[in-house]
mmCIF file of C-alpha atoms in Angstrom:
data_model
loop_
_atom_site.group_PDB
_atom_site.id
_atom_site.type_symbol
_atom_site.label_atom_id
_atom_site.label_comp_id
_atom_site.label_asym_id
_atom_site.label_seq_id
_atom_site.Cartn_x
_atom_site.Cartn_y
_atom_site.Cartn_z
ATOM 1 C CA UNK A 1 76.181 -112.727 -67.055
ATOM 2 C CA UNK A 2 76.445 -109.908 -69.595
ATOM 3 C CA UNK A 3 78.131 -106.777 -68.348
ATOM 4 C CA UNK A 4 79.193 -108.304 -65.053
ATOM 5 C CA UNK A 5 82.527 -109.367 -63.662
ATOM 6 C CA UNK A 6 83.530 -111.557 -60.739
ATOM 7 C CA UNK A 7 85.126 -110.126 -57.605
ATOM 8 C CA UNK A 8 85.805 -110.725 -53.957
ATOM 9 C CA UNK A 9 84.016 -108.156 -51.843
ATOM 10 C CA UNK A 10 84.580 -107.609 -48.138
ATOM 11 C CA UNK A 11 81.897 -106.119 -45.886
ATOM 12 C CA UNK A 12 82.201 -104.986 -42.288
ATOM 13 C CA UNK A 13 81.277 -107.694 -39.807
ATOM 14 C CA UNK A 14 80.801 -107.586 -36.046
ATOM 15 C CA UNK A 15 83.993 -109.514 -35.235
ATOM 16 C CA UNK A 16 85.677 -110.125 -38.586
ATOM 17 C CA UNK A 17 85.203 -108.951 -42.188
ATOM 18 C CA UNK A 18 82.551 -110.777 -44.197
ATOM 19 C CA UNK A 19 84.185 -112.118 -47.353
ATOM 20 C CA UNK A 20 81.954 -112.986 -50.320
ATOM 21 C CA UNK A 21 82.248 -113.663 -54.041
ATOM 22 C CA UNK A 22 80.045 -111.350 -56.089
ATOM 23 C CA UNK A 23 79.107 -110.581 -59.685
ATOM 24 C CA UNK A 24 79.472 -106.821 -60.041
ATOM 25 C CA UNK A 25 79.062 -104.213 -62.760
ATOM 26 C CA UNK A 26 81.177 -101.175 -63.609
ATOM 27 C CA UNK A 27 78.737 -99.120 -61.539
ATOM 28 C CA UNK A 28 80.226 -100.839 -58.469
ATOM 29 C CA UNK A 29 83.707 -99.511 -59.251
ATOM 30 C CA UNK A 30 85.098 -96.316 -57.772
ATOM 31 C CA UNK A 31 86.240 -93.143 -59.520
ATOM 32 C CA UNK A 32 89.204 -93.193 -61.866
ATOM 33 C CA UNK A 33 90.232 -92.253 -65.384
ATOM 34 C CA UNK A 34 91.538 -95.667 -66.469
ATOM 35 C CA UNK A 35 89.644 -98.968 -66.541
ATOM 36 C CA UNK A 36 91.816 -102.085 -66.545
ATOM 37 C CA UNK A 37 90.893 -105.634 -67.530
ATOM 38 C CA UNK A 38 92.698 -107.420 -64.718
ATOM 39 C CA UNK A 39 94.688 -110.552 -65.553
ATOM 40 C CA UNK A 40 96.447 -111.335 -62.287
ATOM 41 C CA UNK A 41 96.695 -110.294 -58.664
ATOM 42 C CA UNK A 42 98.664 -111.732 -55.735
ATOM 43 C CA UNK A 43 98.544 -112.238 -51.970
ATOM 44 C CA UNK A 44 100.679 -109.991 -49.764
ATOM 45 C CA UNK A 45 100.809 -109.829 -45.974
ATOM 46 C CA UNK A 46 98.684 -106.680 -46.102
ATOM 47 C CA UNK A 47 96.068 -108.532 -48.169
ATOM 48 C CA UNK A 48 95.951 -111.163 -45.441
ATOM 49 C CA UNK A 49 95.303 -108.446 -42.873
ATOM 50 C CA UNK A 50 92.451 -107.065 -44.989
ATOM 51 C CA UNK A 51 90.825 -110.450 -45.589
ATOM 52 C CA UNK A 52 91.046 -111.666 -41.998
ATOM 53 C CA UNK A 53 90.597 -108.382 -40.138
ATOM 54 C CA UNK A 54 93.822 -109.058 -38.210
ATOM 55 C CA UNK A 55 94.498 -105.320 -38.525
ATOM 56 C CA UNK A 56 92.123 -102.464 -39.488
ATOM 57 C CA UNK A 57 93.521 -102.098 -43.004
ATOM 58 C CA UNK A 58 90.221 -101.463 -44.844
ATOM 59 C CA UNK A 59 88.967 -97.877 -44.695
ATOM 60 C CA UNK A 60 85.921 -98.066 -47.001
ATOM 61 C CA UNK A 61 83.154 -100.668 -46.797
ATOM 62 C CA UNK A 62 82.241 -102.697 -48.768
ATOM 63 C CA UNK A 63 85.535 -103.023 -50.657
ATOM 64 C CA UNK A 64 87.276 -105.203 -53.211
ATOM 65 C CA UNK A 65 90.637 -106.054 -51.562
ATOM 66 C CA UNK A 66 93.938 -106.733 -53.345
ATOM 67 C CA UNK A 67 96.737 -104.143 -53.222
ATOM 68 C CA UNK A 68 98.263 -105.329 -56.521
ATOM 69 C CA UNK A 69 97.117 -106.144 -60.027
ATOM 70 C CA UNK A 70 98.388 -106.428 -63.573
ATOM 71 C CA UNK A 71 96.372 -106.271 -66.758
ATOM 72 C CA UNK A 72 95.579 -104.389 -69.939
ATOM 73 C CA UNK A 73 94.035 -100.946 -70.274
ATOM 74 C CA UNK A 74 90.447 -101.308 -71.460
ATOM 75 C CA UNK A 75 89.312 -97.674 -71.398
ATOM 76 C CA UNK A 76 91.243 -94.499 -70.691
ATOM 77 C CA UNK A 77 90.508 -90.808 -70.232
ATOM 78 C CA UNK A 78 94.138 -90.312 -69.218
ATOM 79 C CA UNK A 79 96.437 -89.071 -72.006
ATOM 80 C CA UNK A 80 99.313 -91.240 -70.737
ATOM 81 C CA UNK A 81 97.499 -94.542 -71.275
ATOM 82 C CA UNK A 82 95.926 -96.176 -74.317
ATOM 83 C CA UNK A 83 93.708 -99.260 -74.608
ATOM 84 C CA UNK A 84 95.756 -102.433 -74.883
ATOM 85 C CA UNK A 85 98.768 -101.180 -72.905
ATOM 86 C CA UNK A 86 100.025 -103.508 -70.184
ATOM 87 C CA UNK A 87 100.098 -101.977 -66.721
ATOM 88 C CA UNK A 88 100.832 -102.825 -63.106
ATOM 89 C CA UNK A 89 99.575 -101.227 -59.906
ATOM 90 C CA UNK A 90 101.114 -101.436 -56.438
ATOM 91 C CA UNK A 91 99.784 -99.624 -53.390
ATOM 92 C CA UNK A 92 98.369 -96.082 -53.418
ATOM 93 C CA UNK A 93 95.747 -97.271 -50.939
ATOM 94 C CA UNK A 94 94.185 -99.639 -53.467
ATOM 95 C CA UNK A 95 92.748 -102.647 -51.634
ATOM 96 C CA UNK A 96 92.538 -100.486 -48.491
ATOM 97 C CA UNK A 97 90.478 -97.403 -49.349
ATOM 98 C CA UNK A 98 89.909 -97.950 -53.077
ATOM 99 C CA UNK A 99 88.644 -101.086 -54.835
ATOM 100 C CA UNK A 100 91.573 -103.385 -55.594
ATOM 101 C CA UNK A 101 92.821 -106.302 -57.618
ATOM 102 C CA UNK A 102 90.643 -109.234 -56.511
ATOM 103 C CA UNK A 103 88.325 -108.657 -59.445
ATOM 104 C CA UNK A 104 88.264 -109.083 -63.203
ATOM 105 C CA UNK A 105 88.010 -105.320 -63.642
ATOM 106 C CA UNK A 106 89.463 -102.263 -61.910
ATOM 107 C CA UNK A 107 89.011 -98.522 -62.329
ATOM 108 C CA UNK A 108 91.795 -96.341 -60.922
ATOM 109 C CA UNK A 109 93.667 -93.094 -61.447
ATOM 110 C CA UNK A 110 96.150 -93.376 -64.291
ATOM 111 C CA UNK A 111 98.666 -91.599 -62.051
ATOM 112 C CA UNK A 112 98.799 -94.807 -59.988
ATOM 113 C CA UNK A 113 99.738 -97.070 -62.909
ATOM 114 C CA UNK A 114 103.148 -98.085 -64.221
ATOM 115 C CA UNK A 115 103.602 -99.368 -67.777
ATOM 116 C CA UNK A 116 105.206 -102.792 -67.589
ATOM 117 C CA UNK A 117 108.669 -103.257 -69.107
ATOM 118 C CA UNK A 118 108.640 -105.496 -72.187
ATOM 119 C CA UNK A 119 110.702 -108.155 -70.375
ATOM 120 C CA UNK A 120 108.102 -108.652 -67.611
ATOM 121 C CA UNK A 121 104.884 -110.506 -68.461
ATOM 122 C CA UNK A 122 101.618 -109.713 -66.699
ATOM 123 C CA UNK A 123 101.928 -113.037 -64.861
ATOM 124 C CA UNK A 124 105.494 -112.358 -63.736
ATOM 125 C CA UNK A 125 104.429 -108.863 -62.658
ATOM 126 C CA UNK A 126 102.235 -110.458 -59.999
ATOM 127 C CA UNK A 127 104.843 -113.038 -59.074
ATOM 128 C CA UNK A 128 106.822 -109.896 -58.235
ATOM 129 C CA UNK A 129 103.933 -107.827 -56.824
ATOM 130 C CA UNK A 130 104.320 -105.330 -54.006
ATOM 131 C CA UNK A 131 106.635 -107.771 -52.199
ATOM 132 C CA UNK A 132 109.146 -107.938 -55.053
ATOM 133 C CA UNK A 133 108.829 -104.254 -55.891
ATOM 134 C CA UNK A 134 109.500 -103.462 -52.214
ATOM 135 C CA UNK A 135 112.576 -105.727 -52.322
ATOM 136 C CA UNK A 136 113.910 -103.709 -55.243
ATOM 137 C CA UNK A 137 113.272 -100.428 -53.397
ATOM 138 C CA UNK A 138 115.295 -101.834 -50.479
ATOM 139 C CA UNK A 139 118.188 -102.798 -52.742
ATOM 140 C CA UNK A 140 118.144 -99.397 -54.446
ATOM 141 C CA UNK A 141 118.428 -97.813 -50.982
ATOM 142 C CA UNK A 142 121.421 -100.020 -50.116
ATOM 143 C CA UNK A 143 123.113 -99.063 -53.391
ATOM 144 C CA UNK A 144 122.401 -95.367 -52.821
ATOM 145 C CA UNK A 145 124.196 -95.643 -49.485
ATOM 146 C CA UNK A 146 127.278 -97.213 -51.047
ATOM 147 C CA UNK A 147 126.698 -100.874 -50.212
ATOM 148 C CA UNK A 148 128.604 -102.890 -52.817
ATOM 149 C CA UNK A 149 129.330 -106.656 -52.851
ATOM 150 C CA UNK A 150 132.917 -106.115 -51.698
ATOM 151 C CA UNK A 151 131.727 -104.420 -48.475
ATOM 152 C CA UNK A 152 130.563 -107.723 -46.948
ATOM 153 C CA UNK A 153 127.534 -109.933 -46.427
ATOM 154 C CA UNK A 154 123.925 -108.776 -46.712
ATOM 155 C CA UNK A 155 121.377 -110.205 -44.276
ATOM 156 C CA UNK A 156 117.763 -110.785 -45.306
ATOM 157 C CA UNK A 157 115.240 -111.402 -42.494
ATOM 158 C CA UNK A 158 111.876 -113.097 -43.011
ATOM 159 C CA UNK A 159 113.738 -114.779 -45.824
ATOM 160 C CA UNK A 160 111.136 -117.337 -46.922
ATOM 161 C CA UNK A 161 108.409 -114.699 -47.337
ATOM 162 C CA UNK A 162 107.702 -112.754 -50.498
ATOM 163 C CA UNK A 163 109.958 -109.751 -49.878
ATOM 164 C CA UNK A 164 112.747 -111.921 -48.540
ATOM 165 C CA UNK A 165 112.632 -114.453 -51.368
ATOM 166 C CA UNK A 166 112.843 -111.832 -54.118
ATOM 167 C CA UNK A 167 115.516 -109.862 -52.240
ATOM 168 C CA UNK A 168 117.735 -112.955 -51.999
ATOM 169 C CA UNK A 169 117.356 -113.721 -55.708
ATOM 170 C CA UNK A 170 118.210 -110.147 -56.764
ATOM 171 C CA UNK A 171 121.107 -109.696 -54.332
ATOM 172 C CA UNK A 172 122.648 -113.027 -55.355
ATOM 173 C CA UNK A 173 122.418 -112.119 -59.049
ATOM 174 C CA UNK A 174 124.094 -108.770 -58.321
ATOM 175 C CA UNK A 175 127.017 -110.589 -56.690
ATOM 176 C CA UNK A 176 126.322 -110.130 -52.981
ATOM 177 C CA UNK A 177 126.889 -112.897 -50.447
ATOM 178 C CA UNK A 178 123.500 -113.316 -48.781
ATOM 179 C CA UNK A 179 122.717 -114.557 -45.266
ATOM 180 C CA UNK A 180 119.070 -115.637 -44.930
ATOM 181 C CA UNK A 181 117.295 -115.542 -41.561
ATOM 182 C CA UNK A 182 114.213 -117.756 -41.250
ATOM 183 C CA UNK A 183 112.169 -119.525 -38.618
ATOM 184 C CA UNK A 184 111.492 -122.369 -41.031
ATOM 185 C CA UNK A 185 114.533 -124.675 -41.048
ATOM 186 C CA UNK A 186 112.788 -126.826 -43.662
ATOM 187 C CA UNK A 187 113.170 -123.987 -46.168
ATOM 188 C CA UNK A 188 116.999 -124.078 -46.197
ATOM 189 C CA UNK A 189 117.227 -125.819 -49.590
ATOM 190 C CA UNK A 190 114.639 -123.441 -51.066
ATOM 191 C CA UNK A 191 116.585 -120.386 -49.845
ATOM 192 C CA UNK A 192 119.916 -121.746 -51.067
ATOM 193 C CA UNK A 193 118.285 -122.395 -54.432
ATOM 194 C CA UNK A 194 117.428 -118.686 -54.607
ATOM 195 C CA UNK A 195 121.048 -117.772 -53.910
ATOM 196 C CA UNK A 196 121.484 -117.627 -50.117
ATOM 197 C CA UNK A 197 125.012 -118.623 -49.075
ATOM 198 C CA UNK A 198 124.216 -119.076 -45.377
ATOM 199 C CA UNK A 199 121.062 -119.743 -43.315
ATOM 200 C CA UNK A 200 120.605 -118.609 -39.707
ATOM 201 C CA UNK A 201 117.700 -119.268 -37.362
ATOM 202 C CA UNK A 202 115.511 -116.255 -36.651
ATOM 203 C CA UNK A 203 115.802 -117.153 -32.952
ATOM 204 C CA UNK A 204 119.305 -115.642 -33.036
ATOM 205 C CA UNK A 205 117.716 -112.248 -33.715
ATOM 206 C CA UNK A 206 114.266 -112.341 -32.105
ATOM 207 C CA UNK A 207 115.168 -111.720 -28.453
ATOM 208 C CA UNK A 208 116.178 -108.474 -26.701
ATOM 209 C CA UNK A 209 119.143 -106.806 -28.400
ATOM 210 C CA UNK A 210 122.432 -105.642 -26.904
ATOM 211 C CA UNK A 211 123.269 -101.983 -27.640
ATOM 212 C CA UNK A 212 126.142 -103.241 -29.816
ATOM 213 C CA UNK A 213 126.803 -106.778 -30.977
ATOM 214 C CA UNK A 214 129.571 -108.384 -32.973
ATOM 215 C CA UNK A 215 129.804 -106.885 -36.497
ATOM 216 C CA UNK A 216 128.433 -109.574 -38.840
ATOM 217 C CA UNK A 217 127.047 -107.979 -42.017
ATOM 218 C CA UNK A 218 127.565 -104.876 -44.118
ATOM 219 C CA UNK A 219 123.870 -104.347 -44.784
ATOM 220 C CA UNK A 220 120.449 -105.879 -44.341
ATOM 221 C CA UNK A 221 116.938 -106.012 -45.716
ATOM 222 C CA UNK A 222 114.596 -106.327 -42.731
ATOM 223 C CA UNK A 223 110.980 -107.435 -43.118
ATOM 224 C CA UNK A 224 110.361 -108.088 -39.418
ATOM 225 C CA UNK A 225 110.883 -105.018 -37.216
ATOM 226 C CA UNK A 226 110.829 -105.016 -33.386
ATOM 227 C CA UNK A 227 113.593 -106.978 -31.565
ATOM 228 C CA UNK A 228 114.784 -108.454 -34.852
ATOM 229 C CA UNK A 229 115.494 -105.053 -36.363
ATOM 230 C CA UNK A 230 117.195 -103.915 -33.144
ATOM 231 C CA UNK A 231 119.490 -106.966 -33.283
ATOM 232 C CA UNK A 232 120.162 -106.492 -36.998
ATOM 233 C CA UNK A 233 121.240 -102.889 -36.372
ATOM 234 C CA UNK A 234 123.444 -103.850 -33.434
ATOM 235 C CA UNK A 235 125.373 -106.351 -35.594
ATOM 236 C CA UNK A 236 125.749 -104.211 -38.731
ATOM 237 C CA UNK A 237 129.326 -103.295 -39.666
ATOM 238 C CA UNK A 238 130.679 -99.765 -39.416
ATOM 239 C CA UNK A 239 129.094 -97.482 -42.044
ATOM 240 C CA UNK A 240 126.529 -100.079 -43.075
ATOM 241 C CA UNK A 241 122.900 -99.636 -44.077
ATOM 242 C CA UNK A 242 119.727 -101.450 -43.035
ATOM 243 C CA UNK A 243 116.627 -101.109 -45.231
ATOM 244 C CA UNK A 244 113.510 -101.599 -43.097
ATOM 245 C CA UNK A 245 110.268 -102.462 -44.870
ATOM 246 C CA UNK A 246 108.241 -104.769 -42.628
ATOM 247 C CA UNK A 247 106.738 -105.291 -39.197
ATOM 248 C CA UNK A 248 105.947 -109.004 -38.944
ATOM 249 C CA UNK A 249 107.304 -109.127 -35.361
ATOM 250 C CA UNK A 250 106.016 -105.703 -34.353
ATOM 251 C CA UNK A 251 105.925 -101.945 -34.860
ATOM 252 C CA UNK A 252 108.254 -101.198 -31.965
ATOM 253 C CA UNK A 253 112.027 -100.733 -32.140
ATOM 254 C CA UNK A 254 113.364 -101.705 -28.678
ATOM 255 C CA UNK A 255 116.988 -100.873 -29.389
ATOM 256 C CA UNK A 256 119.742 -98.343 -28.793
ATOM 257 C CA UNK A 257 121.142 -95.330 -30.621
ATOM 258 C CA UNK A 258 124.617 -96.870 -30.224
ATOM 259 C CA UNK A 259 124.791 -98.392 -33.760
ATOM 260 C CA UNK A 260 123.974 -95.001 -35.289
ATOM 261 C CA UNK A 261 126.365 -92.950 -33.172
ATOM 262 C CA UNK A 262 129.267 -95.379 -32.667
ATOM 263 C CA UNK A 263 129.188 -97.206 -36.003
ATOM 264 C CA UNK A 264 127.607 -94.646 -38.330
ATOM 265 C CA UNK A 265 124.826 -97.012 -39.362
ATOM 266 C CA UNK A 266 122.058 -95.779 -41.689
ATOM 267 C CA UNK A 267 118.494 -96.971 -41.163
ATOM 268 C CA UNK A 268 116.673 -96.518 -44.485
ATOM 269 C CA UNK A 269 112.901 -96.601 -44.226
ATOM 270 C CA UNK A 270 111.188 -98.142 -47.267
ATOM 271 C CA UNK A 271 107.630 -97.133 -48.157
ATOM 272 C CA UNK A 272 106.106 -98.905 -51.131
ATOM 273 C CA UNK A 273 102.557 -97.517 -50.863
ATOM 274 C CA UNK A 274 103.139 -93.847 -51.695
ATOM 275 C CA UNK A 275 106.618 -94.042 -53.261
ATOM 276 C CA UNK A 276 107.102 -91.361 -55.956
ATOM 277 C CA UNK A 277 106.484 -92.471 -59.546
ATOM 278 C CA UNK A 278 110.140 -91.976 -60.541
ATOM 279 C CA UNK A 279 111.191 -94.521 -57.889
ATOM 280 C CA UNK A 280 108.511 -96.973 -59.030
ATOM 281 C CA UNK A 281 109.577 -96.762 -62.664
ATOM 282 C CA UNK A 282 113.228 -97.230 -61.691
ATOM 283 C CA UNK A 283 112.367 -100.242 -59.516
ATOM 284 C CA UNK A 284 110.378 -101.967 -62.284
ATOM 285 C CA UNK A 285 113.094 -101.201 -64.835
ATOM 286 C CA UNK A 286 115.697 -102.795 -62.546
ATOM 287 C CA UNK A 287 113.459 -105.795 -61.837
ATOM 288 C CA UNK A 288 113.382 -106.446 -65.588
ATOM 289 C CA UNK A 289 117.175 -106.764 -65.684
ATOM 290 C CA UNK A 290 118.235 -107.864 -62.178
ATOM 291 C CA UNK A 291 115.703 -110.558 -61.268
ATOM 292 C CA UNK A 292 116.200 -114.038 -62.704
ATOM 293 C CA UNK A 293 112.731 -115.021 -63.949
ATOM 294 C CA UNK A 294 113.564 -118.730 -63.510
ATOM 295 C CA UNK A 295 114.192 -118.094 -59.827
ATOM 296 C CA UNK A 296 110.977 -116.077 -59.706
ATOM 297 C CA UNK A 297 109.127 -119.090 -61.134
ATOM 298 C CA UNK A 298 110.786 -121.344 -58.550
ATOM 299 C CA UNK A 299 109.452 -119.206 -55.685
ATOM 300 C CA UNK A 300 105.927 -118.812 -57.122
ATOM 301 C CA UNK A 301 102.732 -120.836 -56.884
ATOM 302 C CA UNK A 302 99.542 -120.398 -58.922
ATOM 303 C CA UNK A 303 96.096 -119.849 -57.461
ATOM 304 C CA UNK A 304 92.553 -118.924 -58.451
ATOM 305 C CA UNK A 305 90.317 -116.200 -57.047
ATOM 306 C CA UNK A 306 88.492 -118.945 -55.103
ATOM 307 C CA UNK A 307 91.702 -119.724 -53.197
ATOM 308 C CA UNK A 308 92.312 -116.183 -51.961
ATOM 309 C CA UNK A 309 90.343 -116.182 -48.642
ATOM 310 C CA UNK A 310 92.209 -119.301 -47.436
ATOM 311 C CA UNK A 311 95.550 -117.895 -48.627
ATOM 312 C CA UNK A 312 94.838 -114.726 -46.673
ATOM 313 C CA UNK A 313 94.623 -116.764 -43.479
ATOM 314 C CA UNK A 314 97.742 -118.770 -44.354
ATOM 315 C CA UNK A 315 99.950 -115.741 -45.059
ATOM 316 C CA UNK A 316 99.057 -114.233 -41.657
ATOM 317 C CA UNK A 317 99.979 -117.571 -40.042
ATOM 318 C CA UNK A 318 103.370 -117.512 -41.798
ATOM 319 C CA UNK A 319 102.497 -120.538 -43.909
ATOM 320 C CA UNK A 320 102.972 -119.032 -47.382
ATOM 321 C CA UNK A 321 106.366 -119.470 -48.997
ATOM 322 C CA UNK A 322 107.545 -117.062 -51.700
ATOM 323 C CA UNK A 323 104.971 -115.579 -54.028
ATOM 324 C CA UNK A 324 101.406 -116.399 -55.076
ATOM 325 C CA UNK A 325 100.083 -115.552 -58.555
ATOM 326 C CA UNK A 326 96.293 -115.239 -58.560
ATOM 327 C CA UNK A 327 94.627 -115.709 -61.942
ATOM 328 C CA UNK A 328 91.419 -113.734 -61.432
ATOM 329 C CA UNK A 329 89.881 -115.182 -64.607
ATOM 330 C CA UNK A 330 90.491 -118.867 -63.803
#
C-alpha cells in the first residue's frame, strides 16, 4: 500500500491490551523533528509488560510499543541529524507514552537519538538494545566506584536474561571473574560460554536476607531487586558496589542498613530511560570496544514483527534467553 507502513498497535482493553497489526501512515505518528526508517527493534522486559498489560506501562492509547529501535534518518528538521545517518533510540518514554519501535517508521525528537558508532551495525544495535545499554551503564558505575578486576568477583543476577547476558560478556572481556546467578540450571553452558566462571542457583539469594552475610563478591549487577538485592548487598565485600537496574522479583528492598554502615557498600541506582545524553554516548562508545560481537551473536535470536506478541508473553514468563533482534521489515 503506497504511503503506508506496518506496525503493531496496542489499544486499551477491558482486561488486557488489545494488540493488532495495522497499516498506518505518517499522520498516525506523533510529534518529532526526525523521521527514522526503522530497521530493527527488540523485546525487553518492559516491552513484555506493555504488550501483555502485566503492568500499566502504556500512558497513551492507542500506541505503537517498542522502547528501542535502530535505523536510518529519513527526514530531519534537527540540525544534528542528516538523512542517511544511522541512529539508535533507547527509552525516553518511547513505547510507553510516545509511539515506539514496533513499526517500519518512527518520528521522534532528535534529542532522543544517538548516532551509532561505526563498529556497531543496526542489527547489532538491537541485539544490544536497552538491556545491553543498561548493562554498560551498570559497568560504568562499578568502574566509577573503583571496582577493578583485582578487587574480587563480580556477581550478575538474572544472568540468562538480556541485561545479565550482556553484562557477563562485557565483564569477562574486561578481565573480571564473573559469578552468574540463574534459576535456569540448563543455561549453565550458555552462561559459561559468555564468560561466567561460576554459576549459582538463584535460590541461594531469593529468600529473606540476613543483615550481614559472608563476604563473597566485590561488586554486583542486580536485575532482580527485592530479597535478591538484599542478599546481594549483605554478601558484598567491604567497600564494594552494587549496581541495581531491575525489579524482576519486586520493587521492595527488605534488607538492612548494615552493609552500608558496617561495610561501606555503595548501592548505585541505574536509570536507562532518562539517562543524560553524555552517559548514553559514553555507553555506546564503550559497547563498540568492550563487547565481543561474536558473543553478542551467540546470545541473540532473530524474529519478525509477527513474533513480537508471543515473545512479549514469553519474556514476562522468564522464557526468553539473551537477546531478541526483531526485523520489522521481514
